[in-house]
Tab-separated table of C-alpha atoms (C1' of nucleotides) in Angstrom:
chain	number	residue	atom	x	y	z
A	1	MET	CA	0.000	0.000	0.000
A	2	PRO	CA	1.876	3.033	-1.277
A	3	ARG	CA	1.719	6.372	0.447
A	4	ALA	CA	0.853	9.977	-0.395
A	5	ARG	CA	-2.200	9.162	-2.436
A	6	LEU	CA	-4.797	11.483	-0.945
A	7	THR	CA	-4.838	15.218	-0.374
A	8	PRO	CA	-7.515	17.529	0.973
A	9	VAL	CA	-8.271	18.567	-2.592
A	10	SER	CA	-8.529	15.050	-3.964
A	11	VAL	CA	-10.769	13.990	-1.100
A	12	THR	CA	-12.980	17.023	-1.702
A	13	GLU	CA	-13.193	16.271	-5.408
A	14	ALA	CA	-14.105	12.653	-4.858
A	15	GLY	CA	-16.656	13.721	-2.250
A	16	ALA	CA	-18.178	16.186	-4.683
A	17	ALA	CA	-18.553	13.514	-7.336
A	18	LEU	CA	-20.062	11.072	-4.862
A	19	ILE	CA	-22.522	13.583	-3.450
A	20	ASP	CA	-23.785	14.263	-6.967
A	21	GLU	CA	-24.336	10.573	-7.533
A	22	ILE	CA	-26.065	9.551	-4.330
A	23	GLY	CA	-27.198	12.803	-2.707
A	24	LEU	CA	-26.356	14.336	0.621
A	25	GLU	CA	-28.663	12.044	2.632
A	26	LYS	CA	-26.913	8.844	1.589
A	27	PHE	CA	-23.461	10.357	1.585
A	28	SER	CA	-21.166	8.900	4.236
A	29	MET	CA	-17.508	8.869	5.090
A	30	GLY	CA	-17.478	5.101	4.716
A	31	LEU	CA	-18.767	5.228	1.140
A	32	LEU	CA	-16.270	7.882	0.170
A	33	ALA	CA	-13.429	5.938	1.766
A	34	GLU	CA	-14.514	2.823	-0.088
A	35	ARG	CA	-14.490	4.681	-3.383
A	36	LEU	CA	-10.986	5.951	-2.638
A	37	GLU	CA	-9.896	2.428	-1.715
A	38	VAL	CA	-8.979	3.467	1.773
A	39	LYS	CA	-10.337	2.797	5.263
A	40	THR	CA	-12.640	5.417	6.725
A	41	PRO	CA	-10.287	6.906	9.356
A	42	ALA	CA	-7.725	7.714	6.679
A	43	LEU	CA	-9.973	10.531	5.475
A	44	TYR	CA	-9.500	12.325	8.772
A	45	LYS	CA	-5.843	12.929	7.898
A	46	HIS	CA	-7.047	15.294	5.189
A	47	VAL	CA	-10.309	16.784	6.458
A	48	THR	CA	-11.188	17.413	10.069
A	49	SER	CA	-14.760	16.114	9.967
A	50	GLN	CA	-17.649	15.296	7.687
A	51	ALA	CA	-18.985	18.815	8.217
A	52	ASP	CA	-15.625	20.210	7.163
A	53	LEU	CA	-15.595	18.025	4.071
A	54	VAL	CA	-19.118	19.026	3.072
A	55	HIS	CA	-18.216	22.651	3.527
A	56	ARG	CA	-15.164	22.253	1.305
A	57	ILE	CA	-17.387	20.635	-1.301
A	58	ALA	CA	-19.800	23.537	-0.968
A	59	VAL	CA	-17.110	26.159	-1.465
A	60	ARG	CA	-15.699	24.334	-4.449
A	61	ALA	CA	-19.175	23.918	-5.926
A	62	MET	CA	-20.095	27.568	-5.506
A	63	ALA	CA	-16.832	28.620	-7.149
A	64	GLU	CA	-17.426	26.361	-10.136
A	65	PHE	CA	-21.004	27.526	-10.338
A	66	ALA	CA	-19.845	31.150	-10.332
A	67	ASP	CA	-17.406	30.337	-13.132
A	68	ALA	CA	-20.122	28.695	-15.192
A	69	ILE	CA	-22.440	31.676	-14.890
A	70	ARG	CA	-19.678	34.168	-15.605
A	71	ASP	CA	-18.490	32.260	-18.670
A	72	ALA	CA	-22.019	31.933	-19.985
A	73	ILE	CA	-22.798	35.627	-19.686
A	74	GLN	CA	-19.364	36.768	-20.838
A	75	GLY	CA	-19.594	38.894	-23.953
A	76	ARG	CA	-23.366	38.805	-24.147
A	77	ALA	CA	-26.000	41.338	-23.194
A	78	GLY	CA	-29.721	41.687	-22.567
A	79	SER	CA	-31.991	38.838	-23.589
A	80	ASP	CA	-29.057	36.857	-24.916
A	81	ALA	CA	-27.175	37.073	-21.635
A	82	LEU	CA	-30.288	36.145	-19.675
A	83	ALA	CA	-31.065	33.100	-21.801
A	84	THR	CA	-27.501	31.838	-21.824
A	85	GLY	CA	-26.877	32.477	-18.140
A	86	ALA	CA	-30.148	30.857	-17.151
A	87	GLN	CA	-29.384	27.781	-19.219
A	88	ALA	CA	-25.928	27.589	-17.695
A	89	MET	CA	-27.448	27.621	-14.233
A	90	ARG	CA	-30.002	24.995	-15.106
A	91	THR	CA	-27.352	22.788	-16.665
A	92	TYR	CA	-25.107	23.108	-13.640
A	93	VAL	CA	-27.895	22.170	-11.235
A	94	LEU	CA	-28.970	19.201	-13.344
A	95	GLU	CA	-25.438	17.915	-13.717
A	96	HIS	CA	-24.401	18.584	-10.130
A	97	PRO	CA	-27.553	18.407	-8.019
A	98	GLY	CA	-25.766	17.353	-4.860
A	99	GLN	CA	-23.040	19.956	-5.122
A	100	TYR	CA	-25.537	22.690	-5.908
A	101	ALA	CA	-27.732	21.775	-2.961
A	102	VAL	CA	-24.775	21.692	-0.611
A	103	GLY	CA	-23.382	24.965	-1.950
A	104	ASP	CA	-26.733	26.679	-1.681
A	105	ALA	CA	-27.251	25.505	1.888
A	106	ALA	CA	-23.754	26.550	2.906
A	107	ALA	CA	-24.221	29.969	1.347
A	108	ALA	CA	-27.474	30.495	3.224
A	109	ARG	CA	-25.933	29.788	6.607
A	110	ALA	CA	-22.511	31.291	5.877
A	111	THR	CA	-21.058	32.118	9.265
A	112	GLY	CA	-19.089	35.319	8.904
A	113	PRO	CA	-17.479	37.470	6.219
A	114	ASP	CA	-14.394	35.252	6.423
A	115	ASP	CA	-16.230	32.170	5.181
A	116	PRO	CA	-14.511	31.312	1.895
A	117	ILE	CA	-17.869	30.661	0.261
A	118	ILE	CA	-18.759	34.352	0.455
A	119	PRO	CA	-16.498	35.512	-2.403
A	120	ALA	CA	-17.944	32.825	-4.641
A	121	VAL	CA	-21.498	33.853	-3.792
A	122	LYS	CA	-20.585	37.464	-4.472
A	123	ARG	CA	-19.273	36.517	-7.892
A	124	VAL	CA	-22.559	34.828	-8.722
A	125	VAL	CA	-24.550	37.850	-7.639
A	126	ALA	CA	-22.198	40.132	-9.549
A	127	SER	CA	-22.742	38.129	-12.726
A	128	TRP	CA	-26.502	38.313	-12.438
A	129	ALA	CA	-26.313	42.010	-11.623
A	130	ALA	CA	-24.131	42.641	-14.661
A	131	MET	CA	-26.587	40.741	-16.786
A	132	LEU	CA	-29.498	42.775	-15.449
A	133	ARG	CA	-27.686	46.003	-16.226
A	134	GLY	CA	-28.476	45.321	-19.855
A	135	TYR	CA	-32.137	45.964	-19.086
A	136	HIS	CA	-31.396	49.451	-17.749
A	137	LEU	CA	-33.651	49.015	-14.762
A	138	ASP	CA	-34.265	51.705	-12.247
A	139	SER	CA	-31.628	51.132	-9.567
A	140	SER	CA	-34.331	50.772	-6.909
A	141	GLN	CA	-35.726	47.789	-8.769
A	142	GLU	CA	-32.481	45.954	-9.365
A	143	ILE	CA	-32.526	44.168	-6.032
A	144	HIS	CA	-36.074	42.972	-6.651
A	145	ALA	CA	-35.379	41.821	-10.170
A	146	LEU	CA	-32.273	40.017	-8.941
A	147	ARG	CA	-34.168	38.197	-6.237
A	148	MET	CA	-36.955	37.280	-8.615
A	149	LEU	CA	-34.489	35.895	-11.092
A	150	ARG	CA	-32.642	33.883	-8.482
A	151	SER	CA	-35.937	32.592	-7.133
A	152	ALA	CA	-37.323	31.567	-10.496
A	153	LEU	CA	-34.130	29.941	-11.746
A	154	HIS	CA	-33.354	28.294	-8.435
A	155	GLY	CA	-36.908	27.062	-8.058
A	156	PHE	CA	-37.146	25.710	-11.571
A	157	SER	CA	-33.762	24.035	-11.616
A	158	THR	CA	-34.020	22.408	-8.219
A	159	GLN	CA	-37.538	21.151	-8.832
A	160	GLU	CA	-36.526	19.733	-12.165
A	161	ALA	CA	-33.451	18.100	-10.648
A	162	ALA	CA	-35.576	16.606	-7.872
A	163	GLY	CA	-38.002	15.192	-10.421
A	164	GLY	CA	-40.747	17.525	-9.260
A	165	PHE	CA	-42.238	18.069	-12.704
A	166	GLN	CA	-44.616	15.208	-13.312
A	167	ILE	CA	-45.012	15.206	-17.066
A	168	ASP	CA	-41.368	15.167	-17.972
A	169	ALA	CA	-42.115	16.053	-21.553
A	170	SER	CA	-41.704	19.710	-22.489
A	171	VAL	CA	-39.667	20.730	-19.472
A	172	ASP	CA	-37.271	22.331	-21.917
A	173	ASN	CA	-40.140	24.270	-23.422
A	174	SER	CA	-41.332	25.355	-20.003
A	175	PHE	CA	-37.900	26.668	-19.180
A	176	THR	CA	-37.485	28.706	-22.344
A	177	TRP	CA	-41.063	29.903	-21.945
A	178	MET	CA	-40.234	31.141	-18.459
A	179	ILE	CA	-37.073	32.846	-19.641
A	180	ASN	CA	-39.004	34.554	-22.431
A	181	PHE	CA	-41.641	35.619	-19.954
A	182	LEU	CA	-39.065	37.116	-17.614
A	183	ASP	CA	-37.169	38.766	-20.460
A	184	ARG	CA	-40.324	40.336	-21.848
A	185	GLY	CA	-41.365	41.604	-18.431
A	186	LEU	CA	-37.950	43.093	-17.759
A	187	HIS	CA	-38.023	44.882	-21.089
A	188	ASP	CA	-41.502	46.209	-20.384
A	189	ILE	CA	-40.400	47.630	-17.067
A	190	THR	CA	-37.786	49.630	-18.926
A	191	ALA	CA	-40.281	50.704	-21.534
A	192	THR	CA	-42.701	52.000	-18.928
A	193	ALA	CA	-40.004	53.313	-16.630
A	194	THR	CA	-41.625	56.670	-16.018
A	195	ALA	CA	-44.904	55.122	-14.864
A	196	ALA	CA	-45.579	54.167	-11.269
A	197	THR	CA	-43.235	51.415	-10.150
A	198	THR	CA	-45.074	49.862	-7.255
A	199	THR	CA	-48.535	49.707	-8.793
A	200	ARG	CA	-49.529	47.541	-11.693
A	201	THR	CA	-48.793	48.881	-15.112
A	202	PRO	CA	-51.971	49.012	-17.203
A	203	PRO	CA	-51.901	46.486	-20.016
A	204	PRO	CA	-50.825	47.928	-23.362
A	205	GLY	CA	-53.617	48.977	-25.649
A	206	GLY	CA	-52.939	46.268	-28.198
A	207	HIS	CA	-50.272	44.721	-30.333
B	1	MET	CA	-46.974	6.204	33.830
B	2	PRO	CA	-50.475	5.886	32.407
B	3	ARG	CA	-51.226	4.169	29.141
B	4	ALA	CA	-52.785	5.070	25.812
B	5	ARG	CA	-51.161	8.443	25.545
B	6	LEU	CA	-49.672	8.357	22.072
B	7	THR	CA	-51.236	7.599	18.727
B	8	PRO	CA	-49.817	7.615	15.215
B	9	VAL	CA	-51.459	10.993	14.693
B	10	SER	CA	-50.141	12.579	17.876
B	11	VAL	CA	-46.638	11.307	17.157
B	12	THR	CA	-46.863	12.709	13.646
B	13	GLU	CA	-48.058	16.068	14.935
B	14	ALA	CA	-45.304	16.324	17.496
B	15	GLY	CA	-42.782	15.282	14.869
B	16	ALA	CA	-44.070	17.956	12.506
B	17	ALA	CA	-43.678	20.638	15.160
B	18	LEU	CA	-40.196	19.448	16.048
B	19	ILE	CA	-39.041	19.286	12.454
B	20	ASP	CA	-40.101	22.888	11.969
B	21	GLU	CA	-38.099	23.927	14.990
B	22	ILE	CA	-34.817	22.122	14.407
B	23	GLY	CA	-34.894	21.056	10.766
B	24	LEU	CA	-34.733	17.649	9.166
B	25	GLU	CA	-30.965	17.257	9.637
B	26	LYS	CA	-31.076	17.517	13.423
B	27	PHE	CA	-34.347	15.653	13.762
B	28	SER	CA	-34.014	12.335	15.572
B	29	MET	CA	-36.255	9.749	17.141
B	30	GLY	CA	-34.536	10.350	20.460
B	31	LEU	CA	-35.355	14.042	20.492
B	32	LEU	CA	-38.961	13.428	19.576
B	33	ALA	CA	-39.294	10.765	22.255
B	34	GLU	CA	-37.798	13.129	24.790
B	35	ARG	CA	-40.280	15.819	23.873
B	36	LEU	CA	-43.127	13.326	24.266
B	37	GLU	CA	-41.692	12.210	27.616
B	38	VAL	CA	-41.265	8.679	26.448
B	39	LYS	CA	-38.340	6.390	25.698
B	40	THR	CA	-37.293	6.130	22.072
B	41	PRO	CA	-38.534	2.587	21.348
B	42	ALA	CA	-42.066	3.547	22.405
B	43	LEU	CA	-42.406	5.498	19.175
B	44	TYR	CA	-42.119	2.275	17.207
B	45	LYS	CA	-45.488	1.173	18.582
B	46	HIS	CA	-47.067	3.929	16.494
B	47	VAL	CA	-44.844	4.366	13.450
B	48	THR	CA	-42.838	1.654	11.790
B	49	SER	CA	-39.627	3.638	11.243
B	50	GLN	CA	-38.213	7.103	11.043
B	51	ALA	CA	-38.761	7.057	7.292
B	52	ASP	CA	-42.405	6.160	7.889
B	53	LEU	CA	-42.767	8.982	10.388
B	54	VAL	CA	-41.190	11.535	8.079
B	55	HIS	CA	-43.461	10.413	5.288
B	56	ARG	CA	-46.517	10.823	7.519
B	57	ILE	CA	-45.320	14.313	8.393
B	58	ALA	CA	-44.878	15.012	4.687
B	59	VAL	CA	-48.389	13.879	3.809
B	60	ARG	CA	-49.889	15.879	6.636
B	61	ALA	CA	-47.856	18.934	5.650
B	62	MET	CA	-48.847	18.743	2.000
B	63	ALA	CA	-52.512	18.437	2.971
B	64	GLU	CA	-52.340	21.477	5.227
B	65	PHE	CA	-50.441	23.355	2.570
B	66	ALA	CA	-53.117	22.496	0.015
B	67	ASP	CA	-55.785	23.729	2.422
B	68	ALA	CA	-53.963	26.994	2.952
B	69	ILE	CA	-53.658	27.675	-0.767
B	70	ARG	CA	-57.257	26.695	-1.447
B	71	ASP	CA	-58.584	28.881	1.357
B	72	ALA	CA	-56.502	31.828	0.236
B	73	ILE	CA	-57.668	31.675	-3.363
B	74	GLN	CA	-61.269	30.811	-2.506
B	75	GLY	CA	-63.651	33.434	-3.798
B	76	ARG	CA	-60.992	35.531	-5.468
B	77	ALA	CA	-59.917	35.823	-9.082
B	78	GLY	CA	-57.128	37.133	-11.260
B	79	SER	CA	-54.513	39.380	-9.702
B	80	ASP	CA	-56.237	39.217	-6.340
B	81	ALA	CA	-56.170	35.421	-6.283
B	82	LEU	CA	-52.532	35.384	-7.354
B	83	ALA	CA	-51.424	37.853	-4.694
B	84	THR	CA	-53.361	36.164	-1.906
B	85	GLY	CA	-52.406	32.643	-2.890
B	86	ALA	CA	-48.758	33.580	-3.244
B	87	GLN	CA	-48.712	35.214	0.162
B	88	ALA	CA	-50.389	32.163	1.661
B	89	MET	CA	-47.679	29.955	0.214
B	90	ARG	CA	-44.906	32.217	1.442
B	91	THR	CA	-46.444	32.384	4.892
B	92	TYR	CA	-46.801	28.619	5.088
B	93	VAL	CA	-43.188	28.042	4.084
B	94	LEU	CA	-41.885	30.639	6.535
B	95	GLU	CA	-43.959	29.262	9.399
B	96	HIS	CA	-43.356	25.599	8.587
B	97	PRO	CA	-40.000	25.393	6.829
B	98	GLY	CA	-39.266	21.855	7.964
B	99	GLN	CA	-42.670	20.507	7.049
B	100	TYR	CA	-42.626	22.227	3.692
B	101	ALA	CA	-39.185	20.875	2.861
B	102	VAL	CA	-40.189	17.367	3.848
B	103	GLY	CA	-43.473	17.565	1.967
B	104	ASP	CA	-41.796	18.873	-1.138
B	105	ALA	CA	-39.148	16.171	-1.075
B	106	ALA	CA	-41.729	13.444	-0.537
B	107	ALA	CA	-43.856	14.758	-3.386
B	108	ALA	CA	-40.883	14.746	-5.745
B	109	ARG	CA	-40.061	11.107	-5.088
B	110	ALA	CA	-43.627	9.898	-4.618
B	111	THR	CA	-43.503	6.186	-5.318
B	112	GLY	CA	-46.728	5.241	-7.061
B	113	PRO	CA	-50.229	6.588	-7.614
B	114	ASP	CA	-51.248	5.026	-4.305
B	115	ASP	CA	-48.950	7.242	-2.276
B	116	PRO	CA	-51.294	9.273	-0.052
B	117	ILE	CA	-49.306	12.426	-0.755
B	118	ILE	CA	-50.443	12.412	-4.379
B	119	PRO	CA	-54.009	13.640	-3.735
B	120	ALA	CA	-52.658	16.497	-1.666
B	121	VAL	CA	-50.218	17.479	-4.388
B	122	LYS	CA	-53.028	17.326	-6.918
B	123	ARG	CA	-55.102	19.678	-4.811
B	124	VAL	CA	-52.265	22.183	-4.738
B	125	VAL	CA	-51.847	22.015	-8.497
B	126	ALA	CA	-55.605	22.292	-8.949
B	127	SER	CA	-55.693	25.449	-6.869
B	128	TRP	CA	-52.947	27.091	-8.870
B	129	ALA	CA	-54.563	25.989	-12.100
B	130	ALA	CA	-57.911	27.449	-11.012
B	131	MET	CA	-56.163	30.675	-10.116
B	132	LEU	CA	-54.451	30.824	-13.498
B	133	ARG	CA	-57.753	30.315	-15.268
B	134	GLY	CA	-58.567	33.893	-14.316
B	135	TYR	CA	-55.904	35.025	-16.771
B	136	HIS	CA	-57.565	33.213	-19.675
B	137	LEU	CA	-54.313	31.818	-20.954
B	138	ASP	CA	-54.042	29.752	-24.065
B	139	SER	CA	-54.374	26.150	-22.858
B	140	SER	CA	-50.991	25.280	-24.359
B	141	GLN	CA	-49.352	27.830	-22.089
B	142	GLU	CA	-51.030	26.841	-18.867
B	143	ILE	CA	-48.514	24.164	-18.001
B	144	HIS	CA	-45.652	26.578	-18.539
B	145	ALA	CA	-47.253	29.336	-16.514
B	146	LEU	CA	-47.972	26.859	-13.753
B	147	ARG	CA	-44.408	25.656	-13.629
B	148	MET	CA	-43.066	29.173	-13.679
B	149	LEU	CA	-45.326	30.169	-10.835
B	150	ARG	CA	-44.388	27.151	-8.763
B	151	SER	CA	-40.728	27.760	-9.480
B	152	ALA	CA	-40.799	31.434	-8.583
B	153	LEU	CA	-42.874	31.022	-5.424
B	154	HIS	CA	-41.028	27.914	-4.301
B	155	GLY	CA	-37.669	29.498	-5.005
B	156	PHE	CA	-38.460	32.742	-3.259
B	157	SER	CA	-40.071	31.202	-0.210
B	158	THR	CA	-37.459	28.541	0.392
B	159	GLN	CA	-34.571	30.943	-0.084
B	160	GLU	CA	-36.156	33.409	2.284
B	161	ALA	CA	-36.832	30.676	4.836
B	162	ALA	CA	-33.232	29.490	4.569
B	163	GLY	CA	-31.968	33.003	5.144
B	164	GLY	CA	-30.622	33.242	1.618
B	165	PHE	CA	-31.457	36.907	1.116
B	166	GLN	CA	-28.568	38.858	2.564
B	167	ILE	CA	-30.060	42.283	3.082
B	168	ASP	CA	-33.111	41.239	5.032
B	169	ALA	CA	-34.691	44.632	4.615
B	170	SER	CA	-37.315	44.915	1.885
B	171	VAL	CA	-37.860	41.204	1.383
B	172	ASP	CA	-41.565	41.970	1.642
B	173	ASN	CA	-41.189	44.556	-1.086
B	174	SER	CA	-39.265	42.140	-3.255
B	175	PHE	CA	-42.012	39.578	-2.926
B	176	THR	CA	-44.845	41.931	-3.848
B	177	TRP	CA	-42.683	43.295	-6.646
B	178	MET	CA	-42.251	39.788	-8.006
B	179	ILE	CA	-45.959	39.065	-7.734
B	180	ASN	CA	-46.754	42.302	-9.566
B	181	PHE	CA	-44.214	41.414	-12.219
B	182	LEU	CA	-45.737	37.981	-12.746
B	183	ASP	CA	-49.275	39.341	-12.712
B	184	ARG	CA	-48.434	41.988	-15.271
B	185	GLY	CA	-46.740	39.482	-17.521
B	186	LEU	CA	-49.625	37.050	-17.329
B	187	HIS	CA	-52.060	39.810	-18.251
B	188	ASP	CA	-49.885	40.832	-21.165
B	189	ILE	CA	-49.829	37.306	-22.515
B	190	THR	CA	-53.597	37.389	-22.619
B	191	ALA	CA	-53.603	40.799	-24.249
B	192	THR	CA	-51.277	39.631	-27.008
B	193	ALA	CA	-52.827	36.186	-27.268
B	194	THR	CA	-53.080	36.146	-31.027
B	195	ALA	CA	-49.384	36.900	-31.525
B	196	ALA	CA	-46.744	34.182	-31.723
B	197	THR	CA	-46.594	32.232	-28.516
B	198	THR	CA	-43.152	30.720	-28.564
B	199	THR	CA	-41.218	33.771	-29.744
B	200	ARG	CA	-40.771	36.972	-27.819
B	201	THR	CA	-43.603	39.432	-28.012
B	202	PRO	CA	-42.335	42.766	-29.307
B	203	PRO	CA	-42.452	45.447	-26.627
B	204	PRO	CA	-45.535	47.646	-26.778
B	205	GLY	CA	-45.145	50.845	-28.721
B	206	GLY	CA	-45.454	53.044	-25.671
B	207	HIS	CA	-47.480	53.719	-22.582
C	1	DG	C1'	-61.600	-9.578	40.669
C	2	DC	C1'	-59.514	-11.647	36.052
C	3	DG	C1'	-57.225	-11.856	31.857
C	4	DC	C1'	-55.364	-10.044	27.901
C	5	DA	C1'	-54.280	-6.813	24.284
C	6	DT	C1'	-51.373	-3.120	24.067
C	7	DA	C1'	-48.360	0.893	25.340
C	8	DG	C1'	-44.261	1.433	27.306
C	9	DT	C1'	-39.586	-0.217	29.220
C	10	DT	C1'	-34.908	-2.194	29.342
C	11	DA	C1'	-31.304	-4.608	26.861
C	12	DA	C1'	-28.950	-5.502	22.817
C	13	DC	C1'	-27.236	-5.074	17.880
C	14	DG	C1'	-25.640	-2.733	13.649
C	15	DT	C1'	-24.202	1.357	11.460
C	16	DC	C1'	-21.800	5.549	11.294
C	17	DA	C1'	-18.748	9.545	12.775
C	18	DT	C1'	-14.887	10.229	15.267
C	19	DT	C1'	-10.579	9.518	18.144
C	20	DA	C1'	-6.446	7.088	19.893
C	21	DG	C1'	-2.569	4.566	19.184
C	22	DC	C1'	0.295	1.920	16.193
C	23	DC	C1'	2.909	0.884	11.983
C	24	DT	C1'	5.120	1.563	7.881
C	25	DC	C1'	6.873	3.704	4.077
C	26	DC	C1'	9.759	7.085	1.902
C	27	DA	C1'	12.481	11.743	1.749
C	28	DG	C1'	16.369	13.755	3.039
C	29	DT	C1'	20.619	13.353	5.563
C	30	DT	C1'	24.898	11.355	6.201
D	1	DA	C1'	23.553	2.214	1.546
D	2	DA	C1'	21.830	2.651	6.391
D	3	DC	C1'	19.223	6.106	9.526
D	4	DT	C1'	15.488	8.596	10.999
D	5	DG	C1'	11.447	11.288	11.378
D	6	DG	C1'	7.152	12.591	9.963
D	7	DA	C1'	3.256	11.861	7.252
D	8	DG	C1'	-0.347	8.784	5.762
D	9	DG	C1'	-2.651	4.684	6.461
D	10	DC	C1'	-4.522	0.894	9.626
D	11	DT	C1'	-6.872	-1.478	13.632
D	12	DA	C1'	-9.441	-0.918	17.737
D	13	DA	C1'	-12.485	1.486	20.546
D	14	DT	C1'	-16.156	4.977	21.886
D	15	DG	C1'	-20.494	7.192	21.571
D	16	DA	C1'	-24.774	8.552	19.150
D	17	DC	C1'	-28.646	6.856	16.787
D	18	DG	C1'	-32.103	3.667	14.481
D	19	DT	C1'	-34.105	-0.467	15.248
D	20	DT	C1'	-35.558	-5.069	17.252
D	21	DA	C1'	-36.483	-8.434	20.912
D	22	DA	C1'	-38.184	-9.638	25.078
D	23	DC	C1'	-40.309	-8.218	29.271
D	24	DT	C1'	-43.689	-5.577	32.177
D	25	DA	C1'	-47.494	-3.205	33.568
D	26	DT	C1'	-51.952	-1.042	32.864
D	27	DG	C1'	-56.602	-0.478	32.147
D	28	DC	C1'	-60.714	-2.192	29.601
D	29	DG	C1'	-64.153	-5.876	28.964
D	30	DC	C1'	-65.923	-9.928	31.223
DNA sequence: GCGCATAGTTAACGTCATTAGCCTCCAGTT
DNA sequence: AACTGGAGGCTAATGACGTTAACTATGCGC
């Protein structure tokens, strides 16, 4: 049995892959050790606890997620940036459901400003904010549009990943429909920018 | 120590309350037994396993959730029904985060058509569908609008419940803003019903 | 008052996270 | 090439938790 096989990074990577395959509930140190062809206690030479390992996975996941969103939006603007970024998010969640779930949970209960997941979360928010800038929203509405976008994309992606959409046909169509809906609405806000912002905009007279 | 104190229902109710307080991760049979002033194995006289108990909690939660949505929408239509139903959902999730999470998870992996959670899920969907009918959408778009609505409301509520919105100020405003945005968009679809449905509707000429 | 079905109890087992203590391999020194 | 020290892996043990088995006691129907 040769030495120097595992490192904190390699353990984290293997854990990330495993958590995508079997989910956080079934994830265990024993399973990960087995996959690494090592006995369970060996893992503790590289991570201090299961909680520590999961947090490392979360940080790594959020960083990769931030990269994916940034790369998708890069060089695009407006509707194009929205559609591409949204698809990138959906793809990431579908391909890495466990990592996304863990990253999202860790971000929500991030301890302090020194938690290494915070920069990654900030990069995600910055990407979405940059994307929204293409719609020239009133600055007072940006925070609301951002939260709506996060909510809609997060909700759709996680429900799809969890198998929450019964008729699996046309989920693609539903997603693009939603993106079109959001895009149209964001454009209309800009178009009616001088009207009241907190009350409903009257429907346009016709097409 | 008198007899005949616990029942499957009372155990489920106590479990539901506990899971809201401490979350699914920290939930354990030992803690629930302690709260019921009983030793752990006593619970197994009323539920067959922890998985069984959690599933009972899920079914109960989904039924109560369905009731809340139905009651909120009852007797209302259009924008009013949307706003009230959405607030009812948000309130339920914020007040019962553990139960909602468990119910949602159970619904996603519902085994067969004989799973008792299915009727409850169907009632929820029926309520949303009835609400959407007030917007007179093209029938081909209903499924997409429904999924978008579920995604947005689910995403917003769960992220808020998890503490995912950093600046906690104005979360109320963000929610009503989102509801207004969705309402406006749904009205606009109806107004431009004869135009192409899968491509973006051109922005209205002006206000 | 008597029995018995049932709710609850104690004891025990298996699994998992975690820790302690040992062992062994290999890098760098000589 | 032998020496050594530290790092990485292993076995054994502990404690929490889910679960089962076997026992006990209680209160309802006769």
